[in-house]
Short mmCIF file of C-alpha atoms in Angstrom, two decimals:
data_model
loop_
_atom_site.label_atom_id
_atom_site.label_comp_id
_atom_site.label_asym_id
_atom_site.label_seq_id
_atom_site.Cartn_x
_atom_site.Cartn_y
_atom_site.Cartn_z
CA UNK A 17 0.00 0.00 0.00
CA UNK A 18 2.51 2.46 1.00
CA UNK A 19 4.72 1.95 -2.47
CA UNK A 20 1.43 2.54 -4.24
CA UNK A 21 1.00 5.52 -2.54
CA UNK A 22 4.59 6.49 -3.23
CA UNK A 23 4.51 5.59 -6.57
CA UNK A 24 1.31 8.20 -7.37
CA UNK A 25 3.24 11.10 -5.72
CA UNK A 26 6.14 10.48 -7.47
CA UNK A 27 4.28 11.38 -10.75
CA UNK A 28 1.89 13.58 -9.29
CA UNK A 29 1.96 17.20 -10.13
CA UNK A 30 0.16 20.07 -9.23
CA UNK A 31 -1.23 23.66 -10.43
CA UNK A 32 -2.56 26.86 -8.84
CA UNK A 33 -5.79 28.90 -10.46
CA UNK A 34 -6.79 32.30 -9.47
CA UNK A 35 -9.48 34.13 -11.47
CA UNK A 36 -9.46 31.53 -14.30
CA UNK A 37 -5.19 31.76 -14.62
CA UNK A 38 -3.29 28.31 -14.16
CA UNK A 39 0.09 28.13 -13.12
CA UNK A 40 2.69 26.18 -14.55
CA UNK A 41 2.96 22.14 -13.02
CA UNK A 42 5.03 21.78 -10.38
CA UNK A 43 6.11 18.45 -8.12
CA UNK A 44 5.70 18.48 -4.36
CA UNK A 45 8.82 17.56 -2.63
CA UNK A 46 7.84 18.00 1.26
CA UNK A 47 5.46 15.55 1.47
CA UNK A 48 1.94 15.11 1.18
CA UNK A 49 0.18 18.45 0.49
CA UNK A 50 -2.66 19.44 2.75
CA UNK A 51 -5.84 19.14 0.97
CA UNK A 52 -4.87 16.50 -0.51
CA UNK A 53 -7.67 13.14 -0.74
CA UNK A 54 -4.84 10.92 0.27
CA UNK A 55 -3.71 13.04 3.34
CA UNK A 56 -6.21 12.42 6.00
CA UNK A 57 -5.41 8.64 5.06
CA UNK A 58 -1.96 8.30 5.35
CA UNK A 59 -1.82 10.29 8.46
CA UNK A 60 -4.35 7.55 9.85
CA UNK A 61 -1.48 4.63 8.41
CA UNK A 62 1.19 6.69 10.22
CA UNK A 63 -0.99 7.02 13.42
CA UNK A 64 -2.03 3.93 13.68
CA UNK A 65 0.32 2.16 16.42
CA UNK A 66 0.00 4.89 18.51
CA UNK A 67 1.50 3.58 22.00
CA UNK A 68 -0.75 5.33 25.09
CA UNK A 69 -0.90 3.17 27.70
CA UNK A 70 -4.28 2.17 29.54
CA UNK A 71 -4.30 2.57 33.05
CA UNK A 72 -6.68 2.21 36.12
CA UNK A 73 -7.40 5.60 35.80
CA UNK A 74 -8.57 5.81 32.27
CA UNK A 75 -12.24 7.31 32.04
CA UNK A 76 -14.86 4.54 31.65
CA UNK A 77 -17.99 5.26 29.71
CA UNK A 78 -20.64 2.28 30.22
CA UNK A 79 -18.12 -0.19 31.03
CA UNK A 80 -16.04 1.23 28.07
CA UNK A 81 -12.02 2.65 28.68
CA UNK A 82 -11.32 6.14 26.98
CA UNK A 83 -7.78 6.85 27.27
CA UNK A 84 -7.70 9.27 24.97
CA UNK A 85 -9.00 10.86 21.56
CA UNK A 86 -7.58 12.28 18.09
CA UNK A 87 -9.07 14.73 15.42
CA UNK A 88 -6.07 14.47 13.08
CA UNK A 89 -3.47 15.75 14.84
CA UNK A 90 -5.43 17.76 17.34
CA UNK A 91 -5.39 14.81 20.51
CA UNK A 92 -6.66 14.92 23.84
CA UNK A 93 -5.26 12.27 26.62
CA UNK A 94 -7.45 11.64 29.57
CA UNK A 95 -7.20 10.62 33.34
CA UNK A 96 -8.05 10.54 36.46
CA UNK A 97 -4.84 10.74 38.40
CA UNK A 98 -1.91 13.05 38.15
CA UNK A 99 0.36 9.88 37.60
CA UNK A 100 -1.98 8.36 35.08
CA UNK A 101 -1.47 11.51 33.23
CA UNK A 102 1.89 11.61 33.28
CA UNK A 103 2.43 7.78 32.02
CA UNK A 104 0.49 9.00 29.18
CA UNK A 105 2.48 11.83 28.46
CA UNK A 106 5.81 10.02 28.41
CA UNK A 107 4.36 7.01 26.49
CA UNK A 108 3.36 9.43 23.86
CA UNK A 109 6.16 11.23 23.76
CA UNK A 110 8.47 8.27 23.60
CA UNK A 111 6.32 6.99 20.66
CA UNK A 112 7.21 10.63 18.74
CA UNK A 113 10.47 10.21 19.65
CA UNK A 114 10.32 6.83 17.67
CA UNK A 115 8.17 7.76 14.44
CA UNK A 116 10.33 10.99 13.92
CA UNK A 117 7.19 13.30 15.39
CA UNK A 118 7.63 16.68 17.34
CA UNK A 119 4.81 17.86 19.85
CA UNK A 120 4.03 21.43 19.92
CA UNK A 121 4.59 22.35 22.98
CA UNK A 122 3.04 26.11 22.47
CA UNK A 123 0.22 24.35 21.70
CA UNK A 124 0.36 21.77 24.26
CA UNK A 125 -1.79 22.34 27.66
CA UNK A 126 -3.56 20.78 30.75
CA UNK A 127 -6.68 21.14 32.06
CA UNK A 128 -8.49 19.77 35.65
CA UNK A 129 -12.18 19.21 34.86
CA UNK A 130 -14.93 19.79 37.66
CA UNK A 131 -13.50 20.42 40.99
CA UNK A 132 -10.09 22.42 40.74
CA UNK A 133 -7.01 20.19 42.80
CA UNK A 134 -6.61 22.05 46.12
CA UNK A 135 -2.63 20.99 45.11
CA UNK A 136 -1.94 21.98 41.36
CA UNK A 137 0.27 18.63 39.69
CA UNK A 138 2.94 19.69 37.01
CA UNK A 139 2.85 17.96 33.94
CA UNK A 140 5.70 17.76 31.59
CA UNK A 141 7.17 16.79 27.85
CA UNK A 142 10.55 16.32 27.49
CA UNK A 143 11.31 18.15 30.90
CA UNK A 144 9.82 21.32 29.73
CA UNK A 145 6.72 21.99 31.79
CA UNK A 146 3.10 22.23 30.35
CA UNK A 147 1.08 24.71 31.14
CA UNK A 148 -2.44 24.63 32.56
CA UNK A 149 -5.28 26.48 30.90
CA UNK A 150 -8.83 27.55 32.59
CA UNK A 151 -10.21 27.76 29.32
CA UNK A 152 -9.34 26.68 26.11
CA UNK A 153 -11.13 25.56 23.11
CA UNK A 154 -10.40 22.05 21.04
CA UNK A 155 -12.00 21.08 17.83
CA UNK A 156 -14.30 23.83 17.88
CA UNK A 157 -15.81 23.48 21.32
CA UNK A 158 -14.70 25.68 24.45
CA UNK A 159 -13.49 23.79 27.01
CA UNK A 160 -13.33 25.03 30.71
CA UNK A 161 -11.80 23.52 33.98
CA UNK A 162 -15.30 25.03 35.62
CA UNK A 163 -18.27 23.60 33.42
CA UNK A 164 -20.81 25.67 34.58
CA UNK A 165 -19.25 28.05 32.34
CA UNK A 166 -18.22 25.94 29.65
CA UNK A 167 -21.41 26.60 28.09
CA UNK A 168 -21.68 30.51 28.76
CA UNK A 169 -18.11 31.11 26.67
CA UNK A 170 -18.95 28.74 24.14
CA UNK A 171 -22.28 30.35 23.49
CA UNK A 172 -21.01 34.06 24.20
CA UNK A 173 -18.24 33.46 21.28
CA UNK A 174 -20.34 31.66 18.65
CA UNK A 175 -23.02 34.40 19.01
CA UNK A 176 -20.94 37.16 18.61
CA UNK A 177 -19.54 35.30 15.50
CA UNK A 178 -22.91 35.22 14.14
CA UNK A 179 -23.59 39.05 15.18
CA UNK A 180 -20.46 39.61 12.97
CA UNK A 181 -21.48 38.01 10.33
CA UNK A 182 -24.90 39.28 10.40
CA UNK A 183 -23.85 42.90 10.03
CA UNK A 184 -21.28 41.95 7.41
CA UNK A 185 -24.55 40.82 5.00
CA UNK A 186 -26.52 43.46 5.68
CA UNK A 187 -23.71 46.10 5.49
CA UNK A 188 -22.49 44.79 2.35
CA UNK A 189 -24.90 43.45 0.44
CA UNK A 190 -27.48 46.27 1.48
CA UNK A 191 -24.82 48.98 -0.51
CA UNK A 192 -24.89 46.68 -3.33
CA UNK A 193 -28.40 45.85 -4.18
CA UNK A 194 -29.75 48.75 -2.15
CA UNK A 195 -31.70 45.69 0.55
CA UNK A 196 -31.23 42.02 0.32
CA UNK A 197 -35.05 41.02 -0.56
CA UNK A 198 -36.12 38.14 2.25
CA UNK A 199 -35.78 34.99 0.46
CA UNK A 200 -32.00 35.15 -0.21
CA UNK A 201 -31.39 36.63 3.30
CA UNK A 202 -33.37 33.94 4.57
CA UNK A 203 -30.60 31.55 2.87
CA UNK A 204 -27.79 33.58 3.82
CA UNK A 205 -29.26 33.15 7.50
CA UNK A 206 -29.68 29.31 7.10
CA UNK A 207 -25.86 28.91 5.35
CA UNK A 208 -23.61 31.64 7.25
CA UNK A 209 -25.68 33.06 10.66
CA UNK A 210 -27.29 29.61 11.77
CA UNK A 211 -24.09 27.09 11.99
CA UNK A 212 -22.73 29.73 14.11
CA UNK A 213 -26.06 29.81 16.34
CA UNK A 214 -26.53 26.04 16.56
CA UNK A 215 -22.90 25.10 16.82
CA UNK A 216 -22.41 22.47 19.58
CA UNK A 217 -26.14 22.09 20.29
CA UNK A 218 -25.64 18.44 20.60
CA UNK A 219 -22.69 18.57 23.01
CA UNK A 220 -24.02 21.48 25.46
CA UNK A 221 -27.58 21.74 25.29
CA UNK A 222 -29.47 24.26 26.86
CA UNK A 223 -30.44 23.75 30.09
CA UNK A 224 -30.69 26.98 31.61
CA UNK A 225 -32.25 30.14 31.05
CA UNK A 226 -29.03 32.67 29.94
CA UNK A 227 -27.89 29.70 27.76
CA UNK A 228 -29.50 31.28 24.74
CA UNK A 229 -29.81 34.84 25.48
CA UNK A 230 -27.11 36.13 23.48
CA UNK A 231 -27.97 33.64 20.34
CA UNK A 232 -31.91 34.89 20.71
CA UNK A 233 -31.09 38.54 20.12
CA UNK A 234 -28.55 38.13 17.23
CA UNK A 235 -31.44 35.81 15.81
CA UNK A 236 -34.03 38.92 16.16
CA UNK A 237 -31.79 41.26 15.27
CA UNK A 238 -31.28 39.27 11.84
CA UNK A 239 -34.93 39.00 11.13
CA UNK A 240 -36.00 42.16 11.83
CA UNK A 241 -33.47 43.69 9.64
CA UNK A 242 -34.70 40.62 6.67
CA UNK A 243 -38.12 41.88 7.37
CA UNK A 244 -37.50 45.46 7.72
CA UNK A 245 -39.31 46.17 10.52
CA UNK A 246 -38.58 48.05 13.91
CA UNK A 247 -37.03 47.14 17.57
CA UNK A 248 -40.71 47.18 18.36
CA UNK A 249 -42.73 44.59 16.70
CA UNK A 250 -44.01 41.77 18.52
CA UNK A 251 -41.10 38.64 18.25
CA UNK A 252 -43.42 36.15 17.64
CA UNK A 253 -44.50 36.93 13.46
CA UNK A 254 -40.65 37.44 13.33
CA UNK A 255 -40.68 33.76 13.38
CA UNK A 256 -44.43 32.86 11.54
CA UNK A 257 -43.59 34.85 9.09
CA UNK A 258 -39.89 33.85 8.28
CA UNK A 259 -40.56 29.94 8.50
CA UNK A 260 -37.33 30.47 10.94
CA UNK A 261 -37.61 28.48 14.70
CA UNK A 262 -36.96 30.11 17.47
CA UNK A 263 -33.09 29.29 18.38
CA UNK A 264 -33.83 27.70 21.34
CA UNK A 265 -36.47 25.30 19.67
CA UNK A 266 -33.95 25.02 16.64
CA UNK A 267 -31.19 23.61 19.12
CA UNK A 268 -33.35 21.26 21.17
CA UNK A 269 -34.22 19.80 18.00
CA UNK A 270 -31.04 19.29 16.41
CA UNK A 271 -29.81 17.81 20.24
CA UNK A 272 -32.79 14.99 19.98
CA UNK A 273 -31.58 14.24 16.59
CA UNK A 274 -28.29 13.85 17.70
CA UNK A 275 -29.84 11.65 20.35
CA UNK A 276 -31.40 9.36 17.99
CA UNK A 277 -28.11 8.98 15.83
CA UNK A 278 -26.29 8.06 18.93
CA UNK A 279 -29.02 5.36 19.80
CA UNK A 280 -28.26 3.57 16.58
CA UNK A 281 -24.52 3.01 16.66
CA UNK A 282 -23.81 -0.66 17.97
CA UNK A 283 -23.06 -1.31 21.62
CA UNK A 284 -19.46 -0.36 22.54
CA UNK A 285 -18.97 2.79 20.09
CA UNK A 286 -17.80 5.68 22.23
CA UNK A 287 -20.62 8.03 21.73
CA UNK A 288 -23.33 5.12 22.44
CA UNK A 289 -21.05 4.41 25.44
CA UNK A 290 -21.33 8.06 26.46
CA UNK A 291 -24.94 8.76 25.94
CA UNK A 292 -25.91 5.54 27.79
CA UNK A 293 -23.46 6.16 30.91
CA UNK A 294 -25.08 9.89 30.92
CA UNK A 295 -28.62 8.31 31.09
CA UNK A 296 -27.27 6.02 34.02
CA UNK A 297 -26.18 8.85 35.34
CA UNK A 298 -29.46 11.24 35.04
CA UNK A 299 -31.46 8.17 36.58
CA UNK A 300 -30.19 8.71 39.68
CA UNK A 301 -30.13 11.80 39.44
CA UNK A 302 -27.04 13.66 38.65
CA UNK A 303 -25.82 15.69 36.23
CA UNK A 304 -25.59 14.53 32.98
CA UNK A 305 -25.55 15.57 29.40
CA UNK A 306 -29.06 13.51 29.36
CA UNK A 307 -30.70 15.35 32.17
CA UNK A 308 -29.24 18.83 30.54
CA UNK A 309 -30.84 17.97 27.77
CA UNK A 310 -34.53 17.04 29.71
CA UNK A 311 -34.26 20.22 31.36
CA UNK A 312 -33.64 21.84 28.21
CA UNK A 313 -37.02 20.47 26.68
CA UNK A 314 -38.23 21.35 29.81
CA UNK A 315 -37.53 25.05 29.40
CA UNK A 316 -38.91 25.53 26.18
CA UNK A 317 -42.48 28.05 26.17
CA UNK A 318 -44.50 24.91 26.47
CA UNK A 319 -42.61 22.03 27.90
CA UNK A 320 -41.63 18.75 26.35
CA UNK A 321 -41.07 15.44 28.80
CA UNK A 322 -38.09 13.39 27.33
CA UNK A 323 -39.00 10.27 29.12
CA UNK A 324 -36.08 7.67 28.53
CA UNK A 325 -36.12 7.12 24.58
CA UNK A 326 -34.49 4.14 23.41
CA UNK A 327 -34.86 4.05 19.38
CA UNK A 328 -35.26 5.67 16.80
CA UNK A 329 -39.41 5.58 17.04
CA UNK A 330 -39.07 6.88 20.81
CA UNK A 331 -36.89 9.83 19.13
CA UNK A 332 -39.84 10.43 16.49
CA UNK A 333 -41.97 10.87 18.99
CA UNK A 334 -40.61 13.40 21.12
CA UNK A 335 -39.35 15.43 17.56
CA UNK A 336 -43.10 15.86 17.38
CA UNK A 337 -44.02 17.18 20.35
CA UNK A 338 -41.28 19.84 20.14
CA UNK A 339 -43.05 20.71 16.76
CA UNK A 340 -46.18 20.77 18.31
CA UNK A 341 -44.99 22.85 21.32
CA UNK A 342 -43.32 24.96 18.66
CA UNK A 343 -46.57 25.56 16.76
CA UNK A 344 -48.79 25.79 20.12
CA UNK A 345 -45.88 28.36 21.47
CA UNK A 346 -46.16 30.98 18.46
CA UNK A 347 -50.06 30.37 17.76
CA UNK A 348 -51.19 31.02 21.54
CA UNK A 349 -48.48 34.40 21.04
CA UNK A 350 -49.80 35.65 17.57
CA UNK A 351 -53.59 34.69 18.91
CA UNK A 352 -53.02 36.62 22.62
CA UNK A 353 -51.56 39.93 21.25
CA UNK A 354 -53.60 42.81 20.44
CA UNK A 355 -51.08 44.53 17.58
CA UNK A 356 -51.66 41.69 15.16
CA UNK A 357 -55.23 42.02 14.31
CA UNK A 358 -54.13 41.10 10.32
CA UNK A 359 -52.64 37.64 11.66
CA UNK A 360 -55.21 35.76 13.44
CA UNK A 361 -57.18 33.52 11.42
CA UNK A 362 -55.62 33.52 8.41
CA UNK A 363 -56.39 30.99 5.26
CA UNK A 364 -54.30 29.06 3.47
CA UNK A 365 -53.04 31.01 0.52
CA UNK A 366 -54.67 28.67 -1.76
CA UNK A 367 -57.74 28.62 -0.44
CA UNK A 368 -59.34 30.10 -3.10
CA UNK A 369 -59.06 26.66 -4.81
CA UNK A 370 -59.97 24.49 -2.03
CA UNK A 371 -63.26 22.95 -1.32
CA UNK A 372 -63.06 23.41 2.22
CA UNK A 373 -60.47 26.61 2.71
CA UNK A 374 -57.63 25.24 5.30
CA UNK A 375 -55.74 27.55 8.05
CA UNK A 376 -52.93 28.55 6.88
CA UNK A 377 -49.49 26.78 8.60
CA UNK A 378 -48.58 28.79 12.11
CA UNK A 379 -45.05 29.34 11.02
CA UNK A 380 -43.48 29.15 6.94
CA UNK A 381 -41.96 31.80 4.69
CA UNK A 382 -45.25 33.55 3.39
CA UNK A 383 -45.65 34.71 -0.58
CA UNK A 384 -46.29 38.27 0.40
CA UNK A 385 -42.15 38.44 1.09
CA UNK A 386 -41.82 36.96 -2.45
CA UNK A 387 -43.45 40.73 -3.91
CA UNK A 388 -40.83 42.32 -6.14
CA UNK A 389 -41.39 45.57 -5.64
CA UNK A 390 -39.35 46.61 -2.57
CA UNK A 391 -41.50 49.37 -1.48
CA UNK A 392 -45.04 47.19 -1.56
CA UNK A 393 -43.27 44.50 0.08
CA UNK A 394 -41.97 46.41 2.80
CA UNK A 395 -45.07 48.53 3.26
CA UNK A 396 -47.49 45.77 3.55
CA UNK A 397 -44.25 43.95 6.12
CA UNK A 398 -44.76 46.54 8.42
CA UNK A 399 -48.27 47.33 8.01
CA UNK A 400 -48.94 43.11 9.14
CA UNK A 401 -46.19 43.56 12.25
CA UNK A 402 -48.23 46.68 13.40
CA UNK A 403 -45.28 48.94 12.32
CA UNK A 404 -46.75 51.55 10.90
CA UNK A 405 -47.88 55.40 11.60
CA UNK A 406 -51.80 54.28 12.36
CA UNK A 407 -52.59 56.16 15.71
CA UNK A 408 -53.59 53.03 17.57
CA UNK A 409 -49.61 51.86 17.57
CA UNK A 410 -48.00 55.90 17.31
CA UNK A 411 -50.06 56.58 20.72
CA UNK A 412 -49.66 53.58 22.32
CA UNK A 413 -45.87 55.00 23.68
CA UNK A 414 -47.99 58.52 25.01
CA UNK A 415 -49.79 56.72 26.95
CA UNK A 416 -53.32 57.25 25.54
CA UNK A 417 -55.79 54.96 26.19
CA UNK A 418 -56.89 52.88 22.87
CA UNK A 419 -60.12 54.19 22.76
CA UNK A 420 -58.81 57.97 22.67
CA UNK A 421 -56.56 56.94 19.50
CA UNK A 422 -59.08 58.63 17.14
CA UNK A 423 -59.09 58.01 13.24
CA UNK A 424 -57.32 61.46 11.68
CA UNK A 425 -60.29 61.71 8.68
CA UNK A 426 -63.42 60.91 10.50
CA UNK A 427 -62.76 60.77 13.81
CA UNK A 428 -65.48 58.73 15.48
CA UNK A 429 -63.03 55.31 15.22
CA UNK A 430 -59.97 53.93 16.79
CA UNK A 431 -57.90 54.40 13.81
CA UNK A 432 -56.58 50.60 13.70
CA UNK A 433 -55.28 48.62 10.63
CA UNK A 434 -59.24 47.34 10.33
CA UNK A 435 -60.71 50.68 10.18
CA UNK A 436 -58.13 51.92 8.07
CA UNK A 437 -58.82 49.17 5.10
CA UNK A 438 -62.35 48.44 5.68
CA UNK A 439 -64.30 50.60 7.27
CA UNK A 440 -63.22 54.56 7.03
CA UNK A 441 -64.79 56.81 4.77
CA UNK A 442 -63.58 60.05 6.06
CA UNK A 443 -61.27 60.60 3.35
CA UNK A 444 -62.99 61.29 -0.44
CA UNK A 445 -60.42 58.79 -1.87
CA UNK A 446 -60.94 55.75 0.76
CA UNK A 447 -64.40 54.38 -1.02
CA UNK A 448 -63.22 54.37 -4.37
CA UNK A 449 -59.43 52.48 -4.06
CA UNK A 450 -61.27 49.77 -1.42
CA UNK A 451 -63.73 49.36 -3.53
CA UNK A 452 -61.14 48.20 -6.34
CA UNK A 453 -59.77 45.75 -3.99
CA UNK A 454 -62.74 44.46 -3.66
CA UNK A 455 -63.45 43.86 -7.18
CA UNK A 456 -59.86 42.51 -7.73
CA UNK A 457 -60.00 39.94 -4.41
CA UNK A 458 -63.14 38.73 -6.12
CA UNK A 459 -61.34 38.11 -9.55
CA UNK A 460 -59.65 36.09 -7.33
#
């Protein structure tokens, strides 16, 4: 295998392009290039005798050892003991030694997990000391010697990542096309803004309050700015409107999924081991990345129970109710509020050509944010989120009571977003343009 592979990079050559331009061929002579299909596969070859001892102080998931981990190059060596550790750490870097490796030692580090050693253990390489760290991050995820914090950073960095990148797309692409129109900013959202927001959902899910506070407002933020509306509006048609989930629901969904993929990896795969020695754990009651999770359903608007799901059917199941609890959540908030008088009881959009006309769906990108014209659209945006210059929402900050907020023409009415379309006729031109949309709704 290895002469094969040495034959094909003898006669492989390689080429740059930039803007359409090719360079001329060239050979690699240090090595395997990165990037390359064949790299990721000879490094496994090269790493695969790794000597790390196991010990009696090796962490054991569900009756499985875990002595340590790799992502590439990027490993992580566990214990439970100072010496354990240190075994490890001279194995490995005997094994180096052998198969002509160097350790980084700037980025080499410790790190005591849970309860911090009232005596602090040194740790070495070579004789050169390694340091400790409080906080670090490895293969994406924030790690911290205090985990009740471990989630806070993690969270804290990713959404202000995303509140980056949110005010790159706007600030950008805004200049360039004047404003994004909603249904590519809704895909810019779903390929640059949500990764950031959902990243390590399945490792650290919610289970507390502040978990999601940052993540929620950069979400808003985004959507407001899609839709074009103000600080404002009610949150709730930020999300019935969009066809976006709520971040929090959006997480606890994608946690359960990860659930389910972990329940149907054979018995003795490390993250089948792990889930099922964190349910051991949650059933008698300690903390576990199975009872974060419960409590995480358990926090959404309308709770979920996660029960003790053991396939993928149980998974199904509780998917659902999160949709349910999702749809439930937003319908009771759209339903309760008093600014959205144009959003309760709505049709499907096709009713027209129904026999029995349907609701429409509580939550789903709606046509009227497919309208071309940027001006309509955004009008008739605002005029839906109660964002508009109607007296009943303008007086509602001076603190006059509804039924003072007089219609400006005839002023007998409230001067709401009903009066205003339907009912008004103090203004000469009202009757006429309603009574075209009439005519055209019926044409319908």
């Amino acid at each position: 295998l290895f002469d094969t592979y040495r034959t094909v990079y003898e006669y492989m050559t390689y080429c740059v392009r930039v803007e359409g331009e090719y360079s001329d061929l060239f050979t690699s002579d240090m090595g395997v290039l990165i990037g390359d299909p064949a790299s990721p596969i000879m490094w496994l070859l090269y790493f695969a005798d790794v000597a790390i001892p196991a010990t009696d102080d090796d962490i054991i998931l569900n009756g499985v050892p875990v002595s340590h981990l790799e992502q590439a190059d990027d490993i992580i060596i566990f214990a439970t003991s100072p010496a354990a550790l240190q075994q490890k750490l001279d194995a490995f870097f005997a094994w180096c030694c052998k198969n002509l490796l160097r350790i980084n030692g700037r980025k080499s580090w410790w790190m005591p997990l849970g309860c911090r050693p009232l005596v602090i253990p040194t740790f070495t390489i070579n004789a050169e000391p390694v340091p400790m760290e409080k906080e670090k991050a490895y293969v994406g995820m924030i790690l911290s010697s205090t985990l009740s914090t471990a989630h806070r950073a993690h969270g804290a960095e990713k959404a202000e990542r995303a509140r980056r990148i949110s005010s790159l797309i706007f600030g950008i692409l805004d200049r360039k096309c004047l404003e994004v129109p909603p249904r590519p900013a809704r895909k810019l959202y779903m390929g640059l803004v949500d990764p950031h927001l959902t990243h390590g959902s399945d490792v650290l899910p919610d289970s507390t309050f502040v978990a999601t506070t940052e993540m929620e407002r950069v979400q808003k933020l985004f959507l407001r700015k899609m839709l074009r509306v103000g600080p404002k509006v009610s949150v709730a048609p930020l999300f019935t409107e969009s066809g976006v989930s709520p971040i929090r629901y959006r997480r606890v969904d994608l946690a359960v999924r990860f659930l389910g993929y972990t329940l149907q990896q054979p018995p003795g795969d490390l993250v089948r081991a792990a889930v099922e020695d964190s349910r051991a754990l949650a059933r008698t009651g300690k903390t576990s990345w199975f009872r974060d999770l419960g409590k995480a359903l358990q926090l959404l608007p309308i709770p979920v129970d996660l029960g003790w799901p053991d396939d993928a059917a149980s998974i199904d199941n509780v998917r659902d109710r999160v949709r349910a609890s999702l749809v439930e959540h937003l319908g009771v908030e759209i339903d309760g509020s008093g600014k959205l008088p144009l959003l309760k009881g709505r049709l499907h959009q096709n009713c027209f050509q129904q026999a029995v006309p349907r609701p429409a769906p509580v939550t789903v990108f709606r046509g009227y944010l497919k309208i071309r014209a940027r001006e309509h659209r955004t009008a008739l945006t605002q005029f839906l989120f109660s964002d508009h210059y109607l007296a009943v929402e303008r007086l509602r900050y001076e603190d006059v009571e509804r039924a003072d907020r007089k219609c400006r023409f005839c002023g007998m009415e409230v001067e709401d977003e009903i009066h205003a379309l339907f009912e008004c006729v103090g203004h000469p031109d009202l009757a006429p343009l309603r009574s075209v949309l009439e005519t055209e709704v019926r044409e319908l």
